[in-house]
Amino acid sequence: MKAETIKRTLLITLASLVTLAGCHSFKKENVQPPTPLAKDFKPTVQVTRLWRTSVGDGAGTSGARLRPTVVDGVLYADSTDGKLVAIDAASGKSLWSKSSRTHGWFGWGDKKRKDAQYAGGPAVNGDLLAVGTLDGHVYGVNAKDGSPRWEAELKSEVLASPVIDGGLVIVRTSDGRVYGLDAANGERRWVYDQGSVPLLSLRGNGPLLAANGVLFFGSDDGKLVALRQDNGAKLWEQKLASGEGRTEIDRLNDADGAILLDGSTLYGTAYHGNLVAIDGPSGRPLWAHPFSSFESLAVNDHAVYGVNDASVVWAFDKNGGADMWKNDSLKYRWLTGPAVQGNYVVVGDLEGYVHWLQTGDGALAARERLSKKAIRAQPLVVGDTVYVEDVEGRIGAYRLSSH
């Protein structure tokens, strides 16, 4: 490993630890403890766990935020120890499972790839599944049975889910590049190079958003970037954070959450930055609100929901960014990004709890425990069901019903 790569890895780890500590020091007395959960809490909505299963070792200690995907009633998930699975999303029953550990890469016997360290989360379109790895590979797989189709080797790890659209598999790597790969064979069609990635950076990348022939993503230097999907050319960029501050830690301004598109309006945020609403076609800012976060946002008809860097949950008016409510009862519990499930906002925390808050006023409505391990990936809502995954690969499916 090159010296500069080692240095960047250490700095990324340092930044992540500092962020999770909620402070700028490693002194034990400065680490903010998670807010205790109220013991007298009485839920106002009933939660039913439909099923629970496990996928390999999950993200493990990699720092990846593995999130499953659901397409046509099938849930697809992966793990850093080489598991790739398809599960019936309604029942939790296994449809197929492939492991790279026992028989080489999907039975090919490739000893160099015998432990494919999946890290980006799978993407599925039609009968093609695409997934990236910690060692910079992208695999194209038959979504019907998990059989291999092709592989592509890139220059850096893939921590975000690919996008499959317009005959391309589009992949973002941790060195600031975005690749357009031919969906039929994995051959490279184009590459966008950010040019330089900040030396000090939080670990992780937000997923790409493809819409109307344009790709949107948040960059490691705090910008929302728009690229042409057919050739990777940059159309425009807008700042989500200024990158100002007295120390290197203060100047961290990664935009590691997903960019949302609601109608023609984009929403994004960055660490030490702002929540920004941008007109998608033109790239013109509509409004901005100071908001520091390294998680993805959620949106419904009335509001944008976010979790800030102290794990306070906020709701903002979609039209102008005005505060609607905040809930700090889960402060320092290192929440996931929020998802909207009906009339509730759902988040996971560092102790494996899943929390539901009312969208109208932010009041806590329900709480369930998936496991005793941290939940880092944003919950996934499909229809009336939310799917939650912890760092050790346990996945639970939950549905709500009024008392």
mmCIF file of C-alpha atoms in Angstrom:
data_model
loop_
_atom_site.group_PDB
_atom_site.id
_atom_site.type_symbol
_atom_site.label_atom_id
_atom_site.label_comp_id
_atom_site.label_asym_id
_atom_site.label_seq_id
_atom_site.Cartn_x
_atom_site.Cartn_y
_atom_site.Cartn_z
ATOM 1 C CA MET A 1 0.000 0.000 0.000
ATOM 2 C CA LYS A 2 1.349 3.419 -0.910
ATOM 3 C CA ALA A 3 2.342 5.788 1.890
ATOM 4 C CA GLU A 4 -0.190 8.405 0.870
ATOM 5 C CA THR A 5 -2.924 5.766 0.870
ATOM 6 C CA ILE A 6 -1.976 4.707 4.385
ATOM 7 C CA LYS A 7 -1.991 8.326 5.522
ATOM 8 C CA ARG A 8 -5.405 8.969 4.016
ATOM 9 C CA THR A 9 -6.814 5.808 5.591
ATOM 10 C CA LEU A 10 -5.551 6.833 9.027
ATOM 11 C CA LEU A 11 -6.941 10.316 8.645
ATOM 12 C CA ILE A 12 -10.282 8.986 7.548
ATOM 13 C CA THR A 13 -10.370 6.749 10.597
ATOM 14 C CA LEU A 14 -9.366 9.657 12.840
ATOM 15 C CA ALA A 15 -12.091 11.848 11.430
ATOM 16 C CA SER A 16 -14.717 9.161 11.859
ATOM 17 C CA LEU A 17 -13.763 8.592 15.476
ATOM 18 C CA VAL A 18 -13.796 12.289 16.227
ATOM 19 C CA THR A 19 -17.165 12.676 14.597
ATOM 20 C CA LEU A 20 -18.662 9.774 16.499
ATOM 21 C CA ALA A 21 -17.296 11.201 19.713
ATOM 22 C CA GLY A 22 -19.133 14.454 19.036
ATOM 23 C CA CYS A 23 -16.049 16.462 19.985
ATOM 24 C CA HIS A 24 -12.595 17.482 18.815
ATOM 25 C CA SER A 25 -10.601 15.518 21.360
ATOM 26 C CA PHE A 26 -9.902 11.920 22.247
ATOM 27 C CA LYS A 27 -9.942 12.667 25.992
ATOM 28 C CA LYS A 28 -12.306 10.194 27.588
ATOM 29 C CA GLU A 29 -14.103 12.826 29.629
ATOM 30 C CA ASN A 30 -15.026 14.746 26.456
ATOM 31 C CA VAL A 31 -16.804 11.862 24.725
ATOM 32 C CA GLN A 32 -20.524 12.529 24.809
ATOM 33 C CA PRO A 33 -22.477 9.533 26.158
ATOM 34 C CA PRO A 34 -25.694 8.548 24.375
ATOM 35 C CA THR A 35 -28.869 9.919 25.898
ATOM 36 C CA PRO A 36 -30.518 7.166 27.976
ATOM 37 C CA LEU A 37 -33.824 5.896 26.677
ATOM 38 C CA ALA A 38 -36.864 6.791 28.748
ATOM 39 C CA LYS A 39 -37.909 3.773 30.807
ATOM 40 C CA ASP A 40 -41.499 4.973 31.171
ATOM 41 C CA PHE A 41 -41.999 5.404 27.414
ATOM 42 C CA LYS A 42 -45.483 4.408 26.198
ATOM 43 C CA PRO A 43 -45.848 3.832 22.462
ATOM 44 C CA THR A 44 -48.710 5.437 20.559
ATOM 45 C CA VAL A 45 -48.472 3.153 17.546
ATOM 46 C CA GLN A 46 -48.107 -0.624 17.404
ATOM 47 C CA VAL A 47 -45.082 -2.134 15.653
ATOM 48 C CA THR A 48 -45.176 -5.652 14.214
ATOM 49 C CA ARG A 49 -41.956 -7.375 13.260
ATOM 50 C CA LEU A 50 -42.732 -9.440 10.190
ATOM 51 C CA TRP A 51 -39.466 -11.337 10.107
ATOM 52 C CA ARG A 52 -35.766 -11.212 10.901
ATOM 53 C CA THR A 53 -32.837 -12.842 9.152
ATOM 54 C CA SER A 54 -29.067 -12.473 8.864
ATOM 55 C CA VAL A 55 -26.693 -11.919 5.940
ATOM 56 C CA GLY A 56 -23.123 -13.030 6.640
ATOM 57 C CA ASP A 57 -21.157 -10.739 8.924
ATOM 58 C CA GLY A 58 -22.770 -7.574 7.528
ATOM 59 C CA ALA A 59 -20.531 -4.519 7.374
ATOM 60 C CA GLY A 60 -18.409 -5.730 10.292
ATOM 61 C CA THR A 61 -15.670 -3.260 11.170
ATOM 62 C CA SER A 62 -15.312 -1.915 7.619
ATOM 63 C CA GLY A 63 -17.201 1.326 8.299
ATOM 64 C CA ALA A 64 -19.447 0.668 5.295
ATOM 65 C CA ARG A 65 -23.147 1.440 5.642
ATOM 66 C CA LEU A 66 -24.618 -1.628 3.972
ATOM 67 C CA ARG A 67 -28.242 -1.137 3.004
ATOM 68 C CA PRO A 68 -30.425 -3.728 1.268
ATOM 69 C CA THR A 69 -32.556 -2.966 -1.754
ATOM 70 C CA VAL A 70 -36.016 -4.245 -2.671
ATOM 71 C CA VAL A 71 -37.099 -4.728 -6.289
ATOM 72 C CA ASP A 72 -40.313 -6.467 -7.406
ATOM 73 C CA GLY A 73 -40.904 -8.029 -4.008
ATOM 74 C CA VAL A 74 -37.365 -9.365 -3.602
ATOM 75 C CA LEU A 75 -34.883 -8.024 -1.052
ATOM 76 C CA TYR A 76 -31.213 -8.193 -2.063
ATOM 77 C CA ALA A 77 -28.405 -7.798 0.460
ATOM 78 C CA ASP A 78 -24.664 -8.412 0.785
ATOM 79 C CA SER A 79 -21.879 -8.513 3.369
ATOM 80 C CA THR A 80 -18.179 -7.754 3.584
ATOM 81 C CA ASP A 81 -17.382 -11.450 4.135
ATOM 82 C CA GLY A 82 -18.651 -12.397 0.691
ATOM 83 C CA LYS A 83 -22.352 -13.167 1.084
ATOM 84 C CA LEU A 84 -24.868 -12.120 -1.555
ATOM 85 C CA VAL A 85 -28.505 -13.081 -1.045
ATOM 86 C CA ALA A 86 -32.018 -12.706 -2.412
ATOM 87 C CA ILE A 87 -34.899 -12.903 0.082
ATOM 88 C CA ASP A 88 -38.669 -12.808 -0.312
ATOM 89 C CA ALA A 89 -39.401 -9.318 1.027
ATOM 90 C CA ALA A 90 -42.812 -10.309 2.431
ATOM 91 C CA SER A 91 -41.854 -13.496 4.287
ATOM 92 C CA GLY A 92 -38.085 -13.290 4.792
ATOM 93 C CA LYS A 93 -37.677 -16.657 3.057
ATOM 94 C CA SER A 94 -34.388 -17.196 1.227
ATOM 95 C CA LEU A 95 -34.651 -17.367 -2.565
ATOM 96 C CA TRP A 96 -30.965 -17.830 -3.253
ATOM 97 C CA SER A 97 -27.663 -17.288 -1.494
ATOM 98 C CA LYS A 98 -24.122 -17.148 -2.859
ATOM 99 C CA SER A 99 -20.909 -17.158 -0.878
ATOM 100 C CA SER A 100 -17.504 -16.300 -2.282
ATOM 101 C CA ARG A 101 -15.734 -17.770 0.747
ATOM 102 C CA THR A 102 -16.158 -21.495 0.091
ATOM 103 C CA HIS A 103 -15.831 -22.000 -3.645
ATOM 104 C CA GLY A 104 -14.001 -18.975 -4.983
ATOM 105 C CA TRP A 105 -15.960 -16.161 -6.579
ATOM 106 C CA PHE A 106 -19.401 -17.724 -7.132
ATOM 107 C CA GLY A 107 -17.866 -21.093 -7.908
ATOM 108 C CA TRP A 108 -15.318 -19.836 -10.398
ATOM 109 C CA GLY A 109 -12.495 -20.979 -8.143
ATOM 110 C CA ASP A 110 -10.656 -17.673 -8.361
ATOM 111 C CA LYS A 111 -8.456 -17.820 -5.260
ATOM 112 C CA LYS A 112 -7.576 -14.142 -5.554
ATOM 113 C CA ARG A 113 -11.256 -13.226 -5.197
ATOM 114 C CA LYS A 114 -12.361 -15.967 -2.797
ATOM 115 C CA ASP A 115 -13.475 -13.430 -0.202
ATOM 116 C CA ALA A 116 -15.255 -10.715 -2.174
ATOM 117 C CA GLN A 117 -15.621 -7.879 0.324
ATOM 118 C CA TYR A 118 -18.935 -6.435 -0.808
ATOM 119 C CA ALA A 119 -19.342 -2.941 0.561
ATOM 120 C CA GLY A 120 -21.481 -0.779 -1.680
ATOM 121 C CA GLY A 121 -24.831 -2.473 -1.257
ATOM 122 C CA PRO A 122 -26.455 -4.101 -4.307
ATOM 123 C CA ALA A 123 -28.290 -2.344 -7.129
ATOM 124 C CA VAL A 124 -30.826 -4.201 -9.276
ATOM 125 C CA ASN A 125 -32.465 -3.317 -12.578
ATOM 126 C CA GLY A 126 -34.313 -6.010 -14.517
ATOM 127 C CA ASP A 127 -32.308 -9.207 -14.271
ATOM 128 C CA LEU A 128 -28.980 -7.484 -13.551
ATOM 129 C CA LEU A 129 -27.547 -7.036 -10.071
ATOM 130 C CA ALA A 130 -24.405 -4.927 -9.624
ATOM 131 C CA VAL A 131 -22.313 -4.693 -6.468
ATOM 132 C CA GLY A 132 -18.960 -3.135 -5.523
ATOM 133 C CA THR A 133 -16.224 -4.218 -3.123
ATOM 134 C CA LEU A 134 -13.655 -2.838 -0.709
ATOM 135 C CA ASP A 135 -10.848 -3.852 -3.072
ATOM 136 C CA GLY A 136 -12.227 -1.856 -6.003
ATOM 137 C CA HIS A 137 -14.089 -4.484 -8.001
ATOM 138 C CA VAL A 138 -17.587 -4.304 -9.435
ATOM 139 C CA TYR A 139 -19.468 -7.503 -10.205
ATOM 140 C CA GLY A 140 -22.405 -7.953 -12.550
ATOM 141 C CA VAL A 141 -24.638 -10.831 -11.444
ATOM 142 C CA ASN A 142 -27.843 -12.468 -12.642
ATOM 143 C CA ALA A 143 -30.481 -11.219 -10.201
ATOM 144 C CA LYS A 144 -32.628 -14.318 -10.735
ATOM 145 C CA ASP A 145 -30.147 -16.857 -9.362
ATOM 146 C CA GLY A 146 -26.902 -15.065 -8.418
ATOM 147 C CA SER A 147 -24.851 -16.543 -11.254
ATOM 148 C CA PRO A 148 -21.903 -14.383 -12.407
ATOM 149 C CA ARG A 149 -21.913 -12.310 -15.580
ATOM 150 C CA TRP A 150 -18.873 -10.012 -15.534
ATOM 151 C CA GLU A 151 -16.413 -8.176 -13.338
ATOM 152 C CA ALA A 152 -14.659 -4.820 -13.618
ATOM 153 C CA GLU A 153 -11.576 -3.675 -11.718
ATOM 154 C CA LEU A 154 -11.361 -0.028 -10.630
ATOM 155 C CA LYS A 155 -8.731 1.964 -8.747
ATOM 156 C CA SER A 156 -10.334 2.389 -5.318
ATOM 157 C CA GLU A 157 -12.919 0.940 -2.945
ATOM 158 C CA VAL A 158 -16.628 1.144 -3.691
ATOM 159 C CA LEU A 159 -18.563 2.231 -0.582
ATOM 160 C CA ALA A 160 -21.769 3.417 -2.267
ATOM 161 C CA SER A 161 -24.376 1.405 -4.140
ATOM 162 C CA PRO A 162 -24.027 1.497 -7.924
ATOM 163 C CA VAL A 163 -26.759 2.862 -10.187
ATOM 164 C CA ILE A 164 -28.048 0.855 -13.151
ATOM 165 C CA ASP A 165 -29.698 3.054 -15.771
ATOM 166 C CA GLY A 166 -29.640 3.697 -19.511
ATOM 167 C CA GLY A 167 -27.536 0.651 -20.325
ATOM 168 C CA LEU A 168 -24.864 1.680 -17.808
ATOM 169 C CA VAL A 169 -23.727 0.579 -14.373
ATOM 170 C CA ILE A 170 -22.511 3.793 -12.772
ATOM 171 C CA VAL A 171 -20.152 3.475 -9.824
ATOM 172 C CA ARG A 172 -18.539 5.934 -7.442
ATOM 173 C CA THR A 173 -15.180 5.169 -5.799
ATOM 174 C CA SER A 174 -13.519 6.644 -2.719
ATOM 175 C CA ASP A 175 -10.784 8.404 -4.719
ATOM 176 C CA GLY A 176 -13.271 10.904 -6.180
ATOM 177 C CA ARG A 177 -13.974 9.140 -9.473
ATOM 178 C CA VAL A 178 -17.282 8.150 -11.042
ATOM 179 C CA TYR A 179 -17.301 5.408 -13.690
ATOM 180 C CA GLY A 180 -19.824 4.574 -16.381
ATOM 181 C CA LEU A 181 -19.595 0.837 -17.145
ATOM 182 C CA ASP A 182 -21.404 -1.028 -19.917
ATOM 183 C CA ALA A 183 -24.220 -2.957 -18.227
ATOM 184 C CA ALA A 184 -23.819 -5.846 -20.672
ATOM 185 C CA ASN A 185 -20.148 -6.619 -20.037
ATOM 186 C CA GLY A 186 -18.686 -4.202 -17.474
ATOM 187 C CA GLU A 187 -16.429 -2.409 -19.970
ATOM 188 C CA ARG A 188 -15.564 1.190 -19.130
ATOM 189 C CA ARG A 189 -17.423 3.791 -21.194
ATOM 190 C CA TRP A 190 -16.366 6.956 -19.352
ATOM 191 C CA VAL A 191 -14.835 8.224 -16.133
ATOM 192 C CA TYR A 192 -15.303 11.486 -14.255
ATOM 193 C CA ASP A 193 -12.366 12.486 -12.057
ATOM 194 C CA GLN A 194 -12.985 15.001 -9.293
ATOM 195 C CA GLY A 195 -9.287 15.896 -9.537
ATOM 196 C CA SER A 196 -8.448 15.942 -5.860
ATOM 197 C CA VAL A 197 -10.047 14.512 -2.746
ATOM 198 C CA PRO A 198 -9.452 16.212 0.612
ATOM 199 C CA LEU A 199 -6.721 14.435 2.563
ATOM 200 C CA LEU A 200 -8.851 14.494 5.691
ATOM 201 C CA SER A 201 -12.258 13.017 4.990
ATOM 202 C CA LEU A 202 -15.035 11.122 6.732
ATOM 203 C CA ARG A 203 -15.278 7.488 5.726
ATOM 204 C CA GLY A 204 -18.101 6.867 3.307
ATOM 205 C CA ASN A 205 -19.724 8.118 0.123
ATOM 206 C CA GLY A 206 -23.316 9.009 -0.566
ATOM 207 C CA PRO A 207 -25.050 7.047 -3.324
ATOM 208 C CA LEU A 208 -25.513 8.408 -6.830
ATOM 209 C CA LEU A 209 -28.901 9.677 -7.948
ATOM 210 C CA ALA A 210 -29.837 9.205 -11.619
ATOM 211 C CA ALA A 211 -32.741 11.217 -13.031
ATOM 212 C CA ASN A 212 -33.622 12.537 -16.489
ATOM 213 C CA GLY A 213 -30.226 11.684 -17.956
ATOM 214 C CA VAL A 214 -28.341 13.452 -15.142
ATOM 215 C CA LEU A 215 -26.318 12.071 -12.198
ATOM 216 C CA PHE A 216 -26.288 13.899 -8.876
ATOM 217 C CA PHE A 217 -24.076 13.268 -5.861
ATOM 218 C CA GLY A 218 -22.524 15.000 -2.871
ATOM 219 C CA SER A 219 -18.736 15.287 -2.980
ATOM 220 C CA ASP A 220 -16.050 14.909 -0.310
ATOM 221 C CA ASP A 221 -15.381 18.655 -0.519
ATOM 222 C CA GLY A 222 -18.948 19.654 0.289
ATOM 223 C CA LYS A 223 -20.511 20.198 -3.144
ATOM 224 C CA LEU A 224 -23.568 18.925 -4.951
ATOM 225 C CA VAL A 225 -22.369 17.870 -8.404
ATOM 226 C CA ALA A 226 -24.422 17.201 -11.553
ATOM 227 C CA LEU A 227 -22.978 15.089 -14.412
ATOM 228 C CA ARG A 228 -24.287 14.080 -17.810
ATOM 229 C CA GLN A 229 -25.173 10.420 -17.579
ATOM 230 C CA ASP A 230 -24.182 9.523 -21.143
ATOM 231 C CA ASN A 231 -20.578 10.734 -20.959
ATOM 232 C CA GLY A 232 -19.810 11.871 -17.396
ATOM 233 C CA ALA A 233 -19.286 15.545 -18.290
ATOM 234 C CA LYS A 234 -19.925 17.972 -15.436
ATOM 235 C CA LEU A 235 -22.979 20.191 -15.898
ATOM 236 C CA TRP A 236 -22.823 22.248 -12.703
ATOM 237 C CA GLU A 237 -21.973 22.182 -9.023
ATOM 238 C CA GLN A 238 -23.191 24.032 -5.936
ATOM 239 C CA LYS A 239 -21.620 24.386 -2.506
ATOM 240 C CA LEU A 240 -23.265 22.673 0.434
ATOM 241 C CA ALA A 241 -20.475 23.679 2.842
ATOM 242 C CA SER A 242 -17.795 26.376 2.852
ATOM 243 C CA GLY A 243 -14.902 24.337 4.237
ATOM 244 C CA GLU A 244 -13.986 27.107 6.681
ATOM 245 C CA GLY A 245 -12.726 26.664 10.237
ATOM 246 C CA ARG A 246 -9.712 26.949 12.528
ATOM 247 C CA THR A 247 -8.649 23.297 12.441
ATOM 248 C CA GLU A 248 -8.590 20.485 9.899
ATOM 249 C CA ILE A 249 -11.443 18.825 11.765
ATOM 250 C CA ASP A 250 -13.480 22.050 11.654
ATOM 251 C CA ARG A 251 -12.898 22.228 7.904
ATOM 252 C CA LEU A 252 -14.312 18.763 7.228
ATOM 253 C CA ASN A 253 -17.270 19.277 4.923
ATOM 254 C CA ASP A 254 -18.131 15.932 3.358
ATOM 255 C CA ALA A 255 -21.522 15.498 1.720
ATOM 256 C CA ASP A 256 -21.890 11.790 2.506
ATOM 257 C CA GLY A 257 -25.682 11.529 2.475
ATOM 258 C CA ALA A 258 -27.925 10.739 -0.477
ATOM 259 C CA ILE A 259 -29.144 13.600 -2.660
ATOM 260 C CA LEU A 260 -32.946 13.680 -2.793
ATOM 261 C CA LEU A 261 -35.081 14.689 -5.778
ATOM 262 C CA ASP A 262 -38.672 15.725 -5.070
ATOM 263 C CA GLY A 263 -40.448 16.953 -8.163
ATOM 264 C CA SER A 264 -37.816 19.186 -9.759
ATOM 265 C CA THR A 265 -36.148 20.184 -6.470
ATOM 266 C CA LEU A 266 -32.959 18.627 -5.128
ATOM 267 C CA TYR A 267 -32.161 18.505 -1.416
ATOM 268 C CA GLY A 268 -28.702 17.889 0.021
ATOM 269 C CA THR A 269 -26.637 18.568 3.111
ATOM 270 C CA ALA A 270 -23.038 18.344 4.291
ATOM 271 C CA TYR A 271 -21.017 18.022 7.470
ATOM 272 C CA HIS A 272 -20.282 21.520 8.845
ATOM 273 C CA GLY A 273 -22.520 22.845 6.079
ATOM 274 C CA ASN A 274 -26.080 23.624 5.100
ATOM 275 C CA LEU A 275 -29.291 21.955 4.116
ATOM 276 C CA VAL A 276 -29.807 23.303 0.607
ATOM 277 C CA ALA A 277 -32.729 23.166 -1.826
ATOM 278 C CA ILE A 278 -31.672 23.479 -5.473
ATOM 279 C CA ASP A 279 -33.613 23.697 -8.720
ATOM 280 C CA GLY A 280 -32.604 20.484 -10.501
ATOM 281 C CA PRO A 281 -32.701 21.581 -14.155
ATOM 282 C CA SER A 282 -30.709 24.793 -13.658
ATOM 283 C CA GLY A 283 -28.660 24.136 -10.517
ATOM 284 C CA ARG A 284 -29.956 27.408 -9.025
ATOM 285 C CA PRO A 285 -30.127 27.490 -5.197
ATOM 286 C CA LEU A 286 -33.647 28.050 -3.857
ATOM 287 C CA TRP A 287 -32.897 28.261 -0.129
ATOM 288 C CA ALA A 288 -30.322 27.189 2.438
ATOM 289 C CA HIS A 289 -30.465 26.503 6.172
ATOM 290 C CA PRO A 290 -27.404 25.926 8.426
ATOM 291 C CA PHE A 291 -27.364 22.207 9.168
ATOM 292 C CA SER A 292 -24.396 19.898 9.778
ATOM 293 C CA SER A 293 -24.971 16.253 8.947
ATOM 294 C CA PHE A 294 -23.188 13.248 7.447
ATOM 295 C CA GLU A 295 -26.416 11.269 6.965
ATOM 296 C CA SER A 296 -29.045 11.071 4.243
ATOM 297 C CA LEU A 297 -32.259 13.099 4.342
ATOM 298 C CA ALA A 298 -35.897 12.092 3.897
ATOM 299 C CA VAL A 299 -38.811 14.015 2.421
ATOM 300 C CA ASN A 300 -42.604 13.834 2.244
ATOM 301 C CA ASP A 301 -45.328 16.174 0.971
ATOM 302 C CA HIS A 302 -44.696 18.833 3.599
ATOM 303 C CA ALA A 303 -41.221 18.572 5.079
ATOM 304 C CA VAL A 304 -37.588 17.589 4.772
ATOM 305 C CA TYR A 305 -36.316 15.482 7.666
ATOM 306 C CA GLY A 306 -32.698 15.215 8.791
ATOM 307 C CA VAL A 307 -30.457 14.045 11.630
ATOM 308 C CA ASN A 308 -27.681 16.464 12.535
ATOM 309 C CA ASP A 309 -24.144 15.642 13.703
ATOM 310 C CA ALA A 310 -25.315 15.404 17.338
ATOM 311 C CA SER A 311 -28.183 13.036 16.421
ATOM 312 C CA VAL A 312 -30.936 15.590 16.914
ATOM 313 C CA VAL A 313 -33.840 14.900 14.547
ATOM 314 C CA TRP A 314 -35.169 17.942 12.671
ATOM 315 C CA ALA A 315 -38.048 18.766 10.332
ATOM 316 C CA PHE A 316 -37.851 21.690 7.904
ATOM 317 C CA ASP A 317 -40.524 23.243 5.713
ATOM 318 C CA LYS A 318 -39.965 22.169 2.105
ATOM 319 C CA ASN A 319 -40.823 25.520 0.618
ATOM 320 C CA GLY A 320 -38.470 27.805 2.527
ATOM 321 C CA GLY A 321 -36.445 25.737 4.975
ATOM 322 C CA ALA A 322 -38.036 27.108 8.146
ATOM 323 C CA ASP A 323 -37.754 24.967 11.284
ATOM 324 C CA MET A 324 -40.909 22.959 11.965
ATOM 325 C CA TRP A 325 -39.745 20.899 14.961
ATOM 326 C CA LYS A 326 -36.774 19.157 16.502
ATOM 327 C CA ASN A 327 -36.443 16.186 18.861
ATOM 328 C CA ASP A 328 -33.292 15.895 20.976
ATOM 329 C CA SER A 329 -34.409 12.959 23.126
ATOM 330 C CA LEU A 330 -32.117 10.651 21.092
ATOM 331 C CA LYS A 331 -29.122 12.983 21.157
ATOM 332 C CA TYR A 332 -25.700 11.307 20.799
ATOM 333 C CA ARG A 333 -27.293 7.953 20.043
ATOM 334 C CA TRP A 334 -25.607 8.243 16.603
ATOM 335 C CA LEU A 335 -28.734 7.815 14.593
ATOM 336 C CA THR A 336 -29.014 6.724 11.003
ATOM 337 C CA GLY A 337 -30.446 8.984 8.386
ATOM 338 C CA PRO A 338 -34.256 9.129 8.648
ATOM 339 C CA ALA A 339 -36.826 7.398 6.480
ATOM 340 C CA VAL A 340 -40.539 8.219 6.229
ATOM 341 C CA GLN A 341 -42.989 5.385 6.895
ATOM 342 C CA GLY A 342 -46.528 6.717 6.540
ATOM 343 C CA ASN A 343 -47.029 9.370 9.229
ATOM 344 C CA TYR A 344 -43.786 8.525 11.000
ATOM 345 C CA VAL A 345 -40.061 9.166 10.714
ATOM 346 C CA VAL A 346 -37.985 6.062 11.456
ATOM 347 C CA VAL A 347 -34.304 5.946 12.516
ATOM 348 C CA GLY A 348 -31.937 3.347 13.939
ATOM 349 C CA ASP A 349 -29.322 3.893 16.670
ATOM 350 C CA LEU A 350 -25.971 2.681 18.005
ATOM 351 C CA GLU A 351 -27.523 0.085 20.349
ATOM 352 C CA GLY A 352 -29.714 -1.630 17.750
ATOM 353 C CA TYR A 353 -32.941 0.205 18.587
ATOM 354 C CA VAL A 354 -35.359 1.391 15.914
ATOM 355 C CA HIS A 355 -37.348 4.547 16.756
ATOM 356 C CA TRP A 356 -40.505 5.979 15.194
ATOM 357 C CA LEU A 357 -41.352 9.704 15.535
ATOM 358 C CA GLN A 358 -44.529 11.446 14.441
ATOM 359 C CA THR A 359 -44.006 13.475 11.279
ATOM 360 C CA GLY A 360 -46.323 16.226 12.547
ATOM 361 C CA ASP A 361 -44.560 17.208 15.768
ATOM 362 C CA GLY A 362 -41.574 14.863 16.201
ATOM 363 C CA ALA A 363 -42.970 13.109 19.281
ATOM 364 C CA LEU A 364 -41.624 9.600 19.886
ATOM 365 C CA ALA A 365 -44.297 7.074 18.898
ATOM 366 C CA ALA A 366 -42.694 3.609 19.065
ATOM 367 C CA ARG A 367 -39.474 1.763 19.776
ATOM 368 C CA GLU A 368 -38.278 -1.760 18.920
ATOM 369 C CA ARG A 369 -34.912 -3.463 19.200
ATOM 370 C CA LEU A 370 -33.498 -5.263 16.195
ATOM 371 C CA SER A 371 -30.336 -6.403 18.003
ATOM 372 C CA LYS A 372 -27.658 -5.168 20.381
ATOM 373 C CA LYS A 373 -25.430 -3.942 17.548
ATOM 374 C CA ALA A 374 -25.306 -0.545 15.880
ATOM 375 C CA ILE A 375 -27.558 0.328 12.976
ATOM 376 C CA ARG A 376 -25.677 2.641 10.603
ATOM 377 C CA ALA A 377 -27.516 2.383 7.286
ATOM 378 C CA GLN A 378 -30.628 4.462 6.631
ATOM 379 C CA PRO A 379 -33.794 2.330 6.990
ATOM 380 C CA LEU A 380 -35.457 1.363 3.717
ATOM 381 C CA VAL A 381 -39.208 1.944 3.338
ATOM 382 C CA VAL A 382 -41.059 0.051 0.614
ATOM 383 C CA GLY A 383 -44.844 0.339 0.661
ATOM 384 C CA ASP A 384 -46.013 -0.104 4.245
ATOM 385 C CA THR A 385 -42.897 -1.974 5.399
ATOM 386 C CA VAL A 386 -39.558 -0.699 6.678
ATOM 387 C CA TYR A 387 -36.386 -2.814 6.435
ATOM 388 C CA VAL A 388 -33.543 -2.185 8.888
ATOM 389 C CA GLU A 389 -30.027 -3.681 8.908
ATOM 390 C CA ASP A 390 -27.401 -3.624 11.666
ATOM 391 C CA VAL A 391 -23.599 -3.769 11.278
ATOM 392 C CA GLU A 392 -23.518 -7.543 11.743
ATOM 393 C CA GLY A 393 -25.945 -8.223 8.901
ATOM 394 C CA ARG A 394 -29.182 -8.754 10.830
ATOM 395 C CA ILE A 395 -32.149 -7.493 8.823
ATOM 396 C CA GLY A 396 -35.626 -6.920 10.258
ATOM 397 C CA ALA A 397 -38.891 -6.056 8.515
ATOM 398 C CA TYR A 398 -41.465 -3.960 10.430
ATOM 399 C CA ARG A 399 -45.000 -2.743 9.844
ATOM 400 C CA LEU A 400 -47.081 -0.244 11.821
ATOM 401 C CA SER A 401 -50.707 -0.248 12.890
ATOM 402 C CA SER A 402 -52.652 2.143 15.144
ATOM 403 C CA HIS A 403 -53.735 1.064 18.613
#
